Amino acid sequence: MDSYAFCVEPFTEDVNGLLALTVLGNQLLRVADYSASKHQFGFLNVKEKHHVWVLSRLIMEMNRRPKTYEKYHIGTWVNRVYRQFTDRLFQVNDSEGKPMGYAHSVWSLIDFETRMPVNLESDETKAIHDAVSDENVPIAPSGRIRLSDDAKETNRIIAYSDLDINGHVNSICYMRMAIDQVFTDYPALVHPKSHFVQRIEVQYMRESYFDDKTLRIKTEQRDKDTFLVEIIRNLPDGTGVESVVKAAVTLLPFEG
Amino acid sequence: MDSYAFCVEPFTEDVNGLLALTVLGNQLLRVADYSASKHQFGFLNVKEKHHVWVLSRLIMEMNRRPKTYEKYHIGTWVNRVYRQFTDRLFQVNDSEGKPMGYAHSVWSLIDFETRMPVNLESDETKAIHDAVSDENVPIAPSGRIRLSDDAKETNRIIAYSDLDINGHVNSICYMRMAIDQVFTDYPALVHPKSHFVQRIEVQYMRESYFDDKTLRIKTEQRDKDTFLVEIIRNLPDGTGVESVVKAAVTLLPFEG
């Protein structure tokens, strides 16, 4: 396991005074690259072969999040390599080494000219296999996310600040959109000050772009604590729509 | 001058591959607190007296912003203390010590029970006076921001992720809203991939809250490169509106 030290900086907290989940999500992606780079398959390493890592799935489950100026560690390791996918796991520990939560991510490696996935079971990707550790994380795997025709639906303009270095809406921004929309759509059930995101699962299926102009965000309550979200893109030629991201957000009462 | 070292982390870049201005804005607020704490008047120091620092104005002018993994330094110092205000300046230097840009902030110290500003010219605030340095920054001071009745206007839902630890829409979020709205409202003039924010000036006048539900964002082009923004809150009792934030955003062609 590669482990990286962090401290909750002022102005990175959510409304409950805890490290914002989107900031933590960003740090997971960052340590994923630190760790991959250490083992010679980071963004800069694969870029030489015209490849790029693409996030396919991210599950975060945090029973506690650190407070302002609290120190914590993010440990990360590759757990599995199969066909065109690799699983990277994360453990977030407090300063005494006690787990606060876990995350599970799935990545594929894409050729940025052909957009085709690279077979990760080849000799070329030996460095990834060498980094595999069997250790698992005690969180539920990703589930099926399917919204009904009764889901609520909102148009969301794609903003300048949603975009990443590749001109796509960035991965963590979709997570932010999903959480925000649930709080907006279910004010009688959840409120930012009385609830916190205990688990979020995001399935990344396609990309969207500034010139798409708007996304459609659907939400639906699945059970008492869990809400489903689907983010949909209008195809530029007006011929239809496609699902870009699906998410499941679990909100629990915040005890302070 | 107190100076702090940074490095552009992956996933903190904007669409042009440069450190996102909102990330830099957040870092300015962070080093302001590091520096103030070093001189015994940081957030935790003033909290003991039931006081809190409130940002009143922020001007950032960046002719260049660093790229992924590029190292840079943020220097900061108090430049002036007058009545209930203090000016804190910033200089952002590249790894060779060459200035990339500057920022100017104005703060007041508020009693968080009475909401009244503290007189900063008293003995109680000696630590701030002791930290003053006369050095200035070569950027234009803040100007008058007044939009006409012809300004464009959009409703913006206040989202969960907009909120800070105090339950207010956070300072940098207003900056993000202002920049985003200009790109959305003037697609024929500016585009995220062909323009960059060279200067932004934000005037913070009042607070807004999640339970305000929506803000109204007005925009208007002032001259070829500069756009004015006003963010307005509906008063909760339905009796009217109040201006929360005003901003001026200067966008220049991005040369790469």
Short mmCIF file of C-alpha atoms in Angstrom, two decimals:
data_model
loop_
_atom_site.label_atom_id
_atom_site.label_comp_id
_atom_site.label_asym_id
_atom_site.label_seq_id
_atom_site.Cartn_x
_atom_site.Cartn_y
_atom_site.Cartn_z
CA MET A 1 0.00 0.00 0.00
CA ASP A 2 1.22 3.50 -0.84
CA SER A 3 0.19 6.01 1.79
CA TYR A 4 -0.04 9.80 1.54
CA ALA A 5 -0.43 12.32 4.37
CA PHE A 6 -3.01 15.09 4.23
CA CYS A 7 -4.38 17.77 6.53
CA VAL A 8 -7.80 19.42 6.23
CA GLU A 9 -7.01 22.90 4.99
CA PRO A 10 -9.30 25.80 5.95
CA PHE A 11 -11.87 26.55 3.20
CA THR A 12 -12.09 22.91 2.12
CA GLU A 13 -14.86 21.96 4.58
CA ASP A 14 -18.51 21.32 3.84
CA VAL A 15 -21.38 22.96 5.71
CA ASN A 16 -20.94 20.51 8.61
CA GLY A 17 -17.29 21.48 9.07
CA LEU A 18 -16.00 18.21 7.63
CA LEU A 19 -13.64 17.78 4.72
CA ALA A 20 -15.90 18.16 1.67
CA LEU A 21 -16.51 14.85 -0.06
CA THR A 22 -15.67 16.38 -3.45
CA VAL A 23 -12.30 17.60 -2.11
CA LEU A 24 -11.61 14.09 -0.80
CA GLY A 25 -12.72 12.62 -4.15
CA ASN A 26 -10.23 14.87 -5.88
CA GLN A 27 -7.50 13.74 -3.49
CA LEU A 28 -8.29 10.09 -4.25
CA LEU A 29 -7.72 10.73 -7.96
CA ARG A 30 -4.53 12.58 -7.08
CA VAL A 31 -3.05 9.80 -4.92
CA ALA A 32 -4.09 7.29 -7.59
CA ASP A 33 -1.74 9.13 -9.91
CA TYR A 34 1.01 9.50 -7.28
CA SER A 35 0.90 5.76 -6.64
CA ALA A 36 0.64 4.77 -10.30
CA SER A 37 3.54 7.11 -11.16
CA LYS A 38 5.64 5.55 -8.42
CA HIS A 39 5.11 2.19 -10.13
CA GLN A 40 5.73 3.64 -13.62
CA PHE A 41 2.18 3.63 -14.94
CA GLY A 42 0.99 7.14 -14.00
CA PHE A 43 -0.55 9.66 -16.39
CA LEU A 44 2.84 10.90 -17.60
CA ASN A 45 4.16 7.33 -18.06
CA VAL A 46 1.23 6.14 -20.18
CA LYS A 47 1.07 9.42 -22.08
CA GLU A 48 4.34 8.43 -23.82
CA LYS A 49 2.41 5.55 -25.41
CA HIS A 50 -0.51 7.85 -26.33
CA HIS A 51 -2.63 6.29 -23.62
CA VAL A 52 -4.74 7.93 -20.95
CA TRP A 53 -6.34 6.55 -17.78
CA VAL A 54 -10.12 6.88 -17.75
CA LEU A 55 -12.17 6.57 -14.56
CA SER A 56 -15.04 4.14 -15.02
CA ARG A 57 -16.43 3.81 -11.51
CA LEU A 58 -15.90 5.38 -8.08
CA ILE A 59 -17.49 4.26 -4.81
CA MET A 60 -16.72 6.22 -1.64
CA GLU A 61 -18.00 5.16 1.74
CA MET A 62 -17.02 7.41 4.64
CA ASN A 63 -18.39 6.84 8.13
CA ARG A 64 -16.43 9.78 9.42
CA ARG A 65 -14.67 12.65 7.68
CA PRO A 66 -11.90 14.74 9.25
CA LYS A 67 -12.36 18.29 10.59
CA THR A 68 -10.40 21.49 9.95
CA TYR A 69 -6.63 21.05 10.48
CA GLU A 70 -7.14 17.34 11.29
CA LYS A 71 -4.46 15.10 9.81
CA TYR A 72 -5.34 11.95 7.87
CA HIS A 73 -3.77 9.46 5.49
CA ILE A 74 -4.97 8.02 2.22
CA GLY A 75 -3.60 4.57 1.43
CA THR A 76 -4.04 3.17 -2.06
CA TRP A 77 -3.22 -0.02 -3.97
CA VAL A 78 -4.16 -1.90 -7.13
CA ASN A 79 -6.34 -4.83 -6.22
CA ARG A 80 -7.15 -6.43 -9.55
CA VAL A 81 -6.37 -6.32 -13.27
CA TYR A 82 -8.84 -7.94 -15.65
CA ARG A 83 -9.27 -7.53 -19.41
CA GLN A 84 -9.46 -3.75 -19.99
CA PHE A 85 -10.09 -2.82 -16.37
CA THR A 86 -8.12 -2.38 -13.19
CA ASP A 87 -9.49 -1.86 -9.68
CA ARG A 88 -7.74 0.61 -7.37
CA LEU A 89 -8.76 0.64 -3.72
CA PHE A 90 -8.34 3.32 -1.06
CA GLN A 91 -8.40 3.43 2.71
CA VAL A 92 -8.70 6.75 4.55
CA ASN A 93 -7.25 6.60 8.09
CA ASP A 94 -7.26 9.14 10.88
CA SER A 95 -4.02 10.26 12.55
CA GLU A 96 -4.14 7.23 14.88
CA GLY A 97 -4.44 4.83 11.97
CA LYS A 98 -8.12 4.11 12.54
CA PRO A 99 -10.13 3.72 9.30
CA MET A 100 -12.60 6.53 8.58
CA GLY A 101 -13.71 5.12 5.25
CA TYR A 102 -12.88 3.38 2.02
CA ALA A 103 -13.14 3.82 -1.70
CA HIS A 104 -13.15 1.56 -4.73
CA SER A 105 -12.32 2.80 -8.22
CA VAL A 106 -12.31 1.12 -11.62
CA TRP A 107 -10.14 2.44 -14.44
CA SER A 108 -9.48 1.62 -18.05
CA LEU A 109 -6.55 2.65 -20.22
CA ILE A 110 -7.59 4.25 -23.51
CA ASP A 111 -5.61 5.03 -26.64
CA PHE A 112 -6.30 8.72 -27.11
CA GLU A 113 -6.20 8.54 -30.87
CA THR A 114 -8.34 5.45 -31.53
CA ARG A 115 -10.34 5.82 -28.22
CA MET A 116 -10.02 2.00 -27.94
CA PRO A 117 -9.30 0.39 -24.56
CA VAL A 118 -5.92 -1.27 -24.07
CA ASN A 119 -5.82 -4.93 -23.05
CA LEU A 120 -4.39 -4.76 -19.52
CA GLU A 121 -3.46 -8.44 -19.49
CA SER A 122 -0.56 -7.93 -21.91
CA ASP A 123 3.20 -7.75 -21.31
CA GLU A 124 3.05 -4.01 -21.94
CA THR A 125 1.15 -3.51 -18.69
CA LYS A 126 3.37 -5.72 -16.52
CA ALA A 127 4.09 -2.78 -14.17
CA ILE A 128 0.42 -2.71 -13.14
CA HIS A 129 0.35 -6.45 -12.39
CA ASP A 130 3.51 -6.13 -10.31
CA ALA A 131 1.74 -3.55 -8.11
CA VAL A 132 -1.28 -5.75 -7.29
CA SER A 133 -2.10 -6.44 -3.64
CA ASP A 134 -4.89 -8.82 -2.62
CA GLU A 135 -6.11 -6.70 0.28
CA ASN A 136 -9.79 -5.77 -0.03
CA VAL A 137 -12.04 -3.03 1.38
CA PRO A 138 -15.16 -3.75 3.50
CA ILE A 139 -17.70 -1.84 1.38
CA ALA A 140 -20.49 -3.11 -0.84
CA PRO A 141 -19.68 -3.45 -4.53
CA SER A 142 -21.41 -1.30 -7.11
CA GLY A 143 -25.03 -2.13 -7.82
CA ARG A 144 -27.51 -1.70 -10.61
CA ILE A 145 -28.77 1.89 -10.97
CA ARG A 146 -31.99 2.17 -12.89
CA LEU A 147 -34.41 5.08 -12.64
CA SER A 148 -38.10 4.81 -13.48
CA ASP A 149 -40.15 7.07 -15.75
CA ASP A 150 -41.39 8.85 -12.62
CA ALA A 151 -37.97 10.31 -11.77
CA LYS A 152 -37.70 14.08 -11.26
CA GLU A 153 -35.84 15.88 -14.04
CA THR A 154 -33.93 19.19 -14.13
CA ASN A 155 -31.90 20.93 -16.82
CA ARG A 156 -28.37 21.88 -15.73
CA ILE A 157 -26.28 24.30 -17.79
CA ILE A 158 -22.70 23.08 -18.32
CA ALA A 159 -20.48 25.76 -16.81
CA TYR A 160 -16.92 26.84 -17.53
CA SER A 161 -15.79 25.62 -14.10
CA ASP A 162 -17.19 22.12 -14.71
CA LEU A 163 -14.51 21.43 -17.33
CA ASP A 164 -11.28 19.53 -16.88
CA ILE A 165 -7.97 19.80 -18.72
CA ASN A 166 -9.39 17.64 -21.55
CA GLY A 167 -12.44 19.85 -22.09
CA HIS A 168 -14.79 17.27 -20.57
CA VAL A 169 -17.03 17.83 -17.59
CA ASN A 170 -14.72 16.60 -14.85
CA SER A 171 -15.28 13.38 -12.91
CA ILE A 172 -15.65 14.96 -9.49
CA CYS A 173 -18.01 17.59 -10.91
CA TYR A 174 -20.51 14.84 -11.77
CA MET A 175 -20.29 13.70 -8.16
CA ARG A 176 -20.98 17.28 -7.04
CA MET A 177 -23.93 17.57 -9.46
CA ALA A 178 -25.44 14.31 -8.17
CA ILE A 179 -25.20 15.26 -4.48
CA ASP A 180 -26.39 18.83 -5.10
CA GLN A 181 -29.42 17.67 -7.10
CA VAL A 182 -30.54 15.26 -4.38
CA PHE A 183 -30.45 18.03 -1.75
CA THR A 184 -32.31 20.36 -4.13
CA ASP A 185 -34.96 17.82 -5.17
CA TYR A 186 -35.80 16.37 -1.73
CA PRO A 187 -35.89 19.35 0.69
CA ALA A 188 -38.57 17.67 2.82
CA LEU A 189 -36.34 14.60 3.36
CA VAL A 190 -32.78 15.91 3.55
CA HIS A 191 -31.07 19.19 4.45
CA PRO A 192 -27.35 20.08 4.17
CA LYS A 193 -27.08 20.83 7.89
CA SER A 194 -28.85 17.70 9.13
CA HIS A 195 -27.60 15.05 6.69
CA PHE A 196 -24.27 13.86 5.38
CA VAL A 197 -23.27 11.72 2.42
CA GLN A 198 -22.26 8.38 3.92
CA ARG A 199 -21.82 6.62 0.57
CA ILE A 200 -21.71 7.63 -3.07
CA GLU A 201 -21.33 5.40 -6.05
CA VAL A 202 -20.68 6.94 -9.46
CA GLN A 203 -20.72 5.05 -12.75
CA TYR A 204 -19.01 6.94 -15.56
CA MET A 205 -20.27 5.85 -18.97
CA ARG A 206 -19.68 8.66 -21.44
CA GLU A 207 -18.18 12.15 -21.66
CA SER A 208 -19.96 15.49 -22.00
CA TYR A 209 -18.61 18.82 -23.23
CA PHE A 210 -19.14 22.57 -22.80
CA ASP A 211 -20.67 22.77 -26.27
CA ASP A 212 -23.37 20.27 -25.23
CA LYS A 213 -24.68 23.35 -23.35
CA THR A 214 -27.02 21.51 -20.96
CA LEU A 215 -27.32 18.20 -19.16
CA ARG A 216 -30.53 16.64 -17.85
CA ILE A 217 -30.30 15.42 -14.26
CA LYS A 218 -32.82 12.86 -13.07
CA THR A 219 -33.28 11.88 -9.43
CA GLU A 220 -35.38 9.28 -7.68
CA GLN A 221 -35.55 7.98 -4.12
CA ARG A 222 -34.65 4.27 -4.04
CA ASP A 223 -35.21 3.58 -0.36
CA LYS A 224 -35.29 5.53 2.89
CA ASP A 225 -31.67 6.72 2.70
CA THR A 226 -30.60 6.21 -0.91
CA PHE A 227 -31.29 8.35 -3.94
CA LEU A 228 -30.51 7.47 -7.56
CA VAL A 229 -29.25 10.02 -10.05
CA GLU A 230 -28.86 9.83 -13.82
CA ILE A 231 -27.11 12.54 -15.83
CA ILE A 232 -28.09 12.62 -19.48
CA ARG A 233 -26.57 14.37 -22.46
CA ASN A 234 -28.44 15.61 -25.53
CA LEU A 235 -26.66 14.34 -28.64
CA PRO A 236 -25.31 17.28 -30.65
CA ASP A 237 -27.08 16.26 -33.87
CA GLY A 238 -30.46 16.34 -32.14
CA THR A 239 -31.04 12.64 -32.76
CA GLY A 240 -31.44 11.62 -29.16
CA VAL A 241 -29.94 11.41 -25.74
CA GLU A 242 -27.37 9.26 -23.97
CA SER A 243 -26.74 8.44 -20.36
CA VAL A 244 -23.43 9.98 -19.24
CA VAL A 245 -23.27 9.17 -15.53
CA LYS A 246 -25.35 7.23 -13.02
CA ALA A 247 -24.99 7.61 -9.28
CA ALA A 248 -26.44 6.33 -6.00
CA VAL A 249 -26.18 8.69 -3.01
CA THR A 250 -26.78 7.50 0.56
CA LEU A 251 -27.57 10.27 3.05
CA LEU A 252 -27.68 9.64 6.78
CA PRO A 253 -28.63 11.96 9.65
CA PHE A 254 -25.64 14.03 10.77
CA GLU A 255 -25.02 13.66 14.50
CA GLY A 256 -22.34 16.39 14.72
CA MET B 1 6.47 38.72 3.46
CA ASP B 2 5.44 35.19 4.39
CA SER B 3 5.90 32.79 1.50
CA TYR B 4 4.32 29.39 0.94
CA ALA B 5 5.32 26.74 -1.61
CA PHE B 6 2.75 25.02 -3.81
CA CYS B 7 2.71 22.64 -6.74
CA VAL B 8 -0.10 22.29 -9.29
CA GLU B 9 -1.69 18.96 -8.42
CA PRO B 10 -3.35 16.87 -11.15
CA PHE B 11 -7.13 17.45 -11.32
CA THR B 12 -6.84 21.09 -10.20
CA GLU B 13 -6.39 22.52 -13.71
CA ASP B 14 -8.90 24.43 -15.79
CA VAL B 15 -9.80 23.58 -19.38
CA ASN B 16 -6.60 25.29 -20.63
CA GLY B 17 -4.41 23.09 -18.43
CA LEU B 18 -3.60 25.93 -16.04
CA LEU B 19 -4.16 25.96 -12.29
CA ALA B 20 -7.87 26.83 -11.97
CA LEU B 21 -8.39 30.39 -10.75
CA THR B 22 -10.87 29.19 -8.12
CA VAL B 23 -8.28 26.75 -6.74
CA LEU B 24 -5.75 29.58 -6.58
CA GLY B 25 -8.35 31.82 -4.94
CA ASN B 26 -8.88 29.18 -2.29
CA GLN B 27 -5.12 28.95 -1.74
CA LEU B 28 -4.94 32.73 -1.25
CA LEU B 29 -7.51 32.51 1.54
CA ARG B 30 -5.58 29.60 3.01
CA VAL B 31 -2.19 31.36 3.06
CA ALA B 32 -3.92 34.46 4.45
CA ASP B 33 -4.82 32.33 7.45
CA TYR B 34 -1.38 30.67 7.64
CA SER B 35 0.28 34.09 7.69
CA ALA B 36 -2.22 35.66 10.09
CA SER B 37 -1.88 32.65 12.43
CA LYS B 38 1.88 32.98 12.36
CA HIS B 39 1.44 36.56 13.61
CA GLN B 40 -1.20 35.53 16.18
CA PHE B 41 -4.30 36.90 14.46
CA GLY B 42 -5.50 33.91 12.44
CA PHE B 43 -9.00 32.44 12.53
CA LEU B 44 -8.27 30.35 15.63
CA ASN B 45 -6.63 33.30 17.43
CA VAL B 46 -9.51 35.72 16.89
CA LYS B 47 -12.11 33.00 17.57
CA GLU B 48 -11.06 33.11 21.25
CA LYS B 49 -12.42 36.67 21.33
CA HIS B 50 -15.61 35.64 19.48
CA HIS B 51 -14.38 37.37 16.36
CA VAL B 52 -14.24 36.15 12.80
CA TRP B 53 -12.44 37.47 9.73
CA VAL B 54 -14.80 38.39 6.89
CA LEU B 55 -13.60 38.88 3.32
CA SER B 56 -14.84 42.15 1.90
CA ARG B 57 -13.00 42.38 -1.41
CA LEU B 58 -10.71 40.22 -3.54
CA ILE B 59 -8.91 41.27 -6.71
CA MET B 60 -6.79 38.72 -8.56
CA GLU B 61 -4.73 39.61 -11.60
CA MET B 62 -2.80 36.75 -13.16
CA ASN B 63 -0.89 37.19 -16.39
CA ARG B 64 0.25 33.62 -16.28
CA ARG B 65 -0.90 30.64 -14.26
CA PRO B 66 1.20 27.53 -13.59
CA LYS B 67 0.72 24.19 -15.36
CA THR B 68 0.35 20.63 -13.98
CA TYR B 69 3.14 19.73 -11.52
CA GLU B 70 4.66 23.23 -11.88
CA LYS B 71 5.94 24.64 -8.60
CA TYR B 72 5.06 28.17 -7.47
CA HIS B 73 5.09 30.34 -4.37
CA ILE B 74 2.46 32.56 -2.84
CA GLY B 75 3.84 35.45 -0.81
CA THR B 76 1.50 37.44 1.41
CA TRP B 77 1.65 40.40 3.74
CA VAL B 78 -0.57 42.97 5.45
CA ASN B 79 -0.24 46.29 3.68
CA ARG B 80 -2.62 48.56 5.55
CA VAL B 81 -4.90 48.75 8.58
CA TYR B 82 -7.56 51.46 8.60
CA ARG B 83 -10.70 51.80 10.74
CA GLN B 84 -12.49 48.43 10.44
CA PHE B 85 -10.56 47.20 7.44
CA THR B 86 -7.19 45.66 6.67
CA ASP B 87 -5.62 45.08 3.26
CA ARG B 88 -3.72 41.86 2.65
CA LEU B 89 -1.69 41.59 -0.54
CA PHE B 90 -0.39 38.56 -2.41
CA GLN B 91 2.29 37.90 -5.00
CA VAL B 92 2.36 34.63 -6.94
CA ASN B 93 5.84 33.74 -8.21
CA ASP B 94 7.02 30.95 -10.47
CA SER B 95 9.81 28.58 -9.38
CA GLU B 96 12.43 31.08 -10.58
CA GLY B 97 10.95 33.87 -8.49
CA LYS B 98 9.39 35.66 -11.45
CA PRO B 99 5.96 37.17 -10.69
CA MET B 100 3.01 35.50 -12.43
CA GLY B 101 0.40 37.69 -10.81
CA TYR B 102 -0.87 39.53 -7.79
CA ALA B 103 -3.89 39.78 -5.55
CA HIS B 104 -5.36 42.35 -3.22
CA SER B 105 -7.82 41.47 -0.46
CA VAL B 106 -9.72 43.55 2.06
CA TRP B 107 -10.92 42.03 5.33
CA SER B 108 -12.88 43.13 8.35
CA LEU B 109 -13.04 41.53 11.77
CA ILE B 110 -16.59 40.90 12.97
CA ASP B 111 -17.94 40.01 16.40
CA PHE B 112 -19.92 36.88 15.66
CA GLU B 113 -22.56 37.60 18.26
CA THR B 114 -23.26 41.28 17.60
CA ARG B 115 -22.18 41.08 13.89
CA MET B 116 -20.52 44.48 14.48
CA PRO B 117 -17.09 45.23 12.98
CA VAL B 118 -14.17 45.57 15.38
CA ASN B 119 -12.14 48.80 15.30
CA LEU B 120 -8.77 47.62 13.96
CA GLU B 121 -6.97 50.74 15.15
CA SER B 122 -7.14 49.69 18.81
CA ASP B 123 -4.51 48.18 21.11
CA GLU B 124 -6.31 44.85 20.89
CA THR B 125 -5.25 44.52 17.26
CA LYS B 126 -1.60 45.49 17.73
CA ALA B 127 -0.45 42.16 16.28
CA ILE B 128 -1.93 43.14 12.92
CA HIS B 129 -0.18 46.54 12.90
CA ASP B 130 3.12 44.87 13.78
CA ALA B 131 2.80 42.72 10.64
CA VAL B 132 2.33 45.63 8.22
CA SER B 133 4.72 45.98 5.30
CA ASP B 134 4.59 48.98 2.93
CA GLU B 135 5.26 46.95 -0.21
CA ASN B 136 2.52 47.34 -2.82
CA VAL B 137 1.29 45.31 -5.80
CA PRO B 138 1.19 46.69 -9.37
CA ILE B 139 -2.49 46.08 -10.09
CA ALA B 140 -5.36 48.53 -10.47
CA PRO B 141 -7.45 49.15 -7.35
CA SER B 142 -11.08 48.12 -7.24
CA GLY B 143 -13.49 50.20 -9.26
CA ARG B 144 -17.15 51.03 -9.25
CA ILE B 145 -19.35 48.18 -10.46
CA ARG B 146 -22.79 49.27 -11.57
CA LEU B 147 -25.01 47.33 -13.94
CA SER B 148 -27.74 48.92 -16.03
CA ASP B 149 -31.37 47.86 -16.36
CA ASP B 150 -30.42 46.14 -19.61
CA ALA B 151 -28.25 43.52 -17.90
CA LYS B 152 -28.97 39.83 -18.61
CA GLU B 153 -30.47 37.97 -15.67
CA THR B 154 -30.51 34.27 -14.72
CA ASN B 155 -31.84 32.38 -11.72
CA ARG B 156 -29.25 30.17 -10.02
CA ILE B 157 -30.29 27.54 -7.49
CA ILE B 158 -28.14 27.56 -4.34
CA ALA B 159 -26.61 24.10 -4.12
CA TYR B 160 -25.37 22.02 -1.22
CA SER B 161 -21.79 22.25 -2.50
CA ASP B 162 -21.91 26.06 -2.58
CA LEU B 163 -21.98 26.22 1.22
CA ASP B 164 -19.08 26.85 3.56
CA ILE B 165 -18.55 25.78 7.17
CA ASN B 166 -20.72 28.68 8.34
CA GLY B 167 -23.68 27.74 6.15
CA HIS B 168 -23.11 30.69 3.81
CA VAL B 169 -22.47 30.44 0.10
CA ASN B 170 -18.67 30.40 0.15
CA SER B 171 -16.53 33.30 -1.07
CA ILE B 172 -14.80 31.42 -3.85
CA CYS B 173 -18.11 29.98 -5.02
CA TYR B 174 -19.31 33.51 -5.86
CA MET B 175 -16.16 33.92 -7.92
CA ARG B 176 -16.95 30.68 -9.72
CA MET B 177 -20.58 31.74 -10.30
CA ALA B 178 -19.46 35.07 -11.76
CA ILE B 179 -16.94 33.55 -14.20
CA ASP B 180 -19.30 30.73 -15.19
CA GLN B 181 -22.17 33.11 -15.89
CA VAL B 182 -20.06 35.31 -18.17
CA PHE B 183 -19.02 32.30 -20.26
CA THR B 184 -22.64 31.12 -20.38
CA ASP B 185 -24.13 34.53 -21.23
CA TYR B 186 -21.64 35.62 -23.91
CA PRO B 187 -20.93 32.53 -26.06
CA ALA B 188 -20.42 34.66 -29.18
CA LEU B 189 -17.68 36.68 -27.47
CA VAL B 190 -15.84 34.26 -25.19
CA HIS B 191 -15.27 30.50 -25.03
CA PRO B 192 -13.53 28.48 -22.28
CA LYS B 193 -10.92 27.12 -24.68
CA SER B 194 -10.03 30.43 -26.34
CA HIS B 195 -10.17 32.85 -23.39
CA PHE B 196 -8.73 33.04 -19.90
CA VAL B 197 -9.58 35.16 -16.88
CA GLN B 198 -6.78 37.71 -16.65
CA ARG B 199 -8.37 39.69 -13.82
CA ILE B 200 -11.28 39.29 -11.47
CA GLU B 201 -12.49 41.69 -8.86
CA VAL B 202 -15.10 40.57 -6.35
CA GLN B 203 -16.90 42.84 -3.89
CA TYR B 204 -18.55 40.94 -1.05
CA MET B 205 -21.42 42.89 0.47
CA ARG B 206 -23.79 40.45 2.14
CA GLU B 207 -24.23 36.73 2.84
CA SER B 208 -26.64 34.27 1.26
CA TYR B 209 -27.85 30.91 2.58
CA PHE B 210 -29.10 27.53 1.34
CA ASP B 211 -32.62 28.38 2.51
CA ASP B 212 -32.62 31.45 0.22
CA LYS B 213 -33.08 28.75 -2.46
CA THR B 214 -32.13 30.86 -5.50
CA LEU B 215 -29.89 33.76 -6.41
CA ARG B 216 -30.33 36.07 -9.38
CA ILE B 217 -27.18 36.59 -11.42
CA LYS B 218 -26.98 39.63 -13.67
CA THR B 219 -24.26 40.15 -16.28
CA GLU B 220 -23.37 42.99 -18.60
CA GLN B 221 -20.45 43.70 -20.91
CA ARG B 222 -18.61 46.83 -19.74
CA ASP B 223 -16.03 47.10 -22.49
CA LYS B 224 -14.36 44.82 -25.03
CA ASP B 225 -12.73 42.55 -22.43
CA THR B 226 -14.55 43.22 -19.18
CA PHE B 227 -17.89 41.92 -17.95
CA LEU B 228 -19.78 43.04 -14.86
CA VAL B 229 -21.68 40.63 -12.65
CA GLU B 230 -24.13 41.24 -9.82
CA ILE B 231 -25.45 38.46 -7.60
CA ILE B 232 -28.73 39.26 -5.89
CA ARG B 233 -30.59 37.58 -3.06
CA ASN B 234 -34.37 37.51 -2.57
CA LEU B 235 -35.12 38.56 1.00
CA PRO B 236 -36.77 35.68 2.88
CA ASP B 237 -39.82 37.70 3.90
CA GLY B 238 -40.61 38.50 0.26
CA THR B 239 -40.16 42.23 0.84
CA GLY B 240 -37.47 42.78 -1.74
CA VAL B 241 -33.99 41.95 -2.89
CA GLU B 242 -30.45 42.83 -1.86
CA SER B 243 -27.17 42.83 -3.71
CA VAL B 244 -24.88 40.13 -2.26
CA VAL B 245 -21.82 40.27 -4.50
CA LYS B 246 -20.58 42.38 -7.41
CA ALA B 247 -17.76 41.34 -9.70
CA ALA B 248 -15.82 42.49 -12.75
CA VAL B 249 -14.27 39.78 -14.91
CA THR B 250 -11.62 40.51 -17.55
CA LEU B 251 -11.21 37.84 -20.22
CA LEU B 252 -8.33 37.89 -22.69
CA PRO B 253 -7.59 35.61 -25.65
CA PHE B 254 -5.68 32.54 -24.53
CA GLU B 255 -2.47 32.11 -26.53
CA GLY B 256 -1.60 28.65 -25.17
#
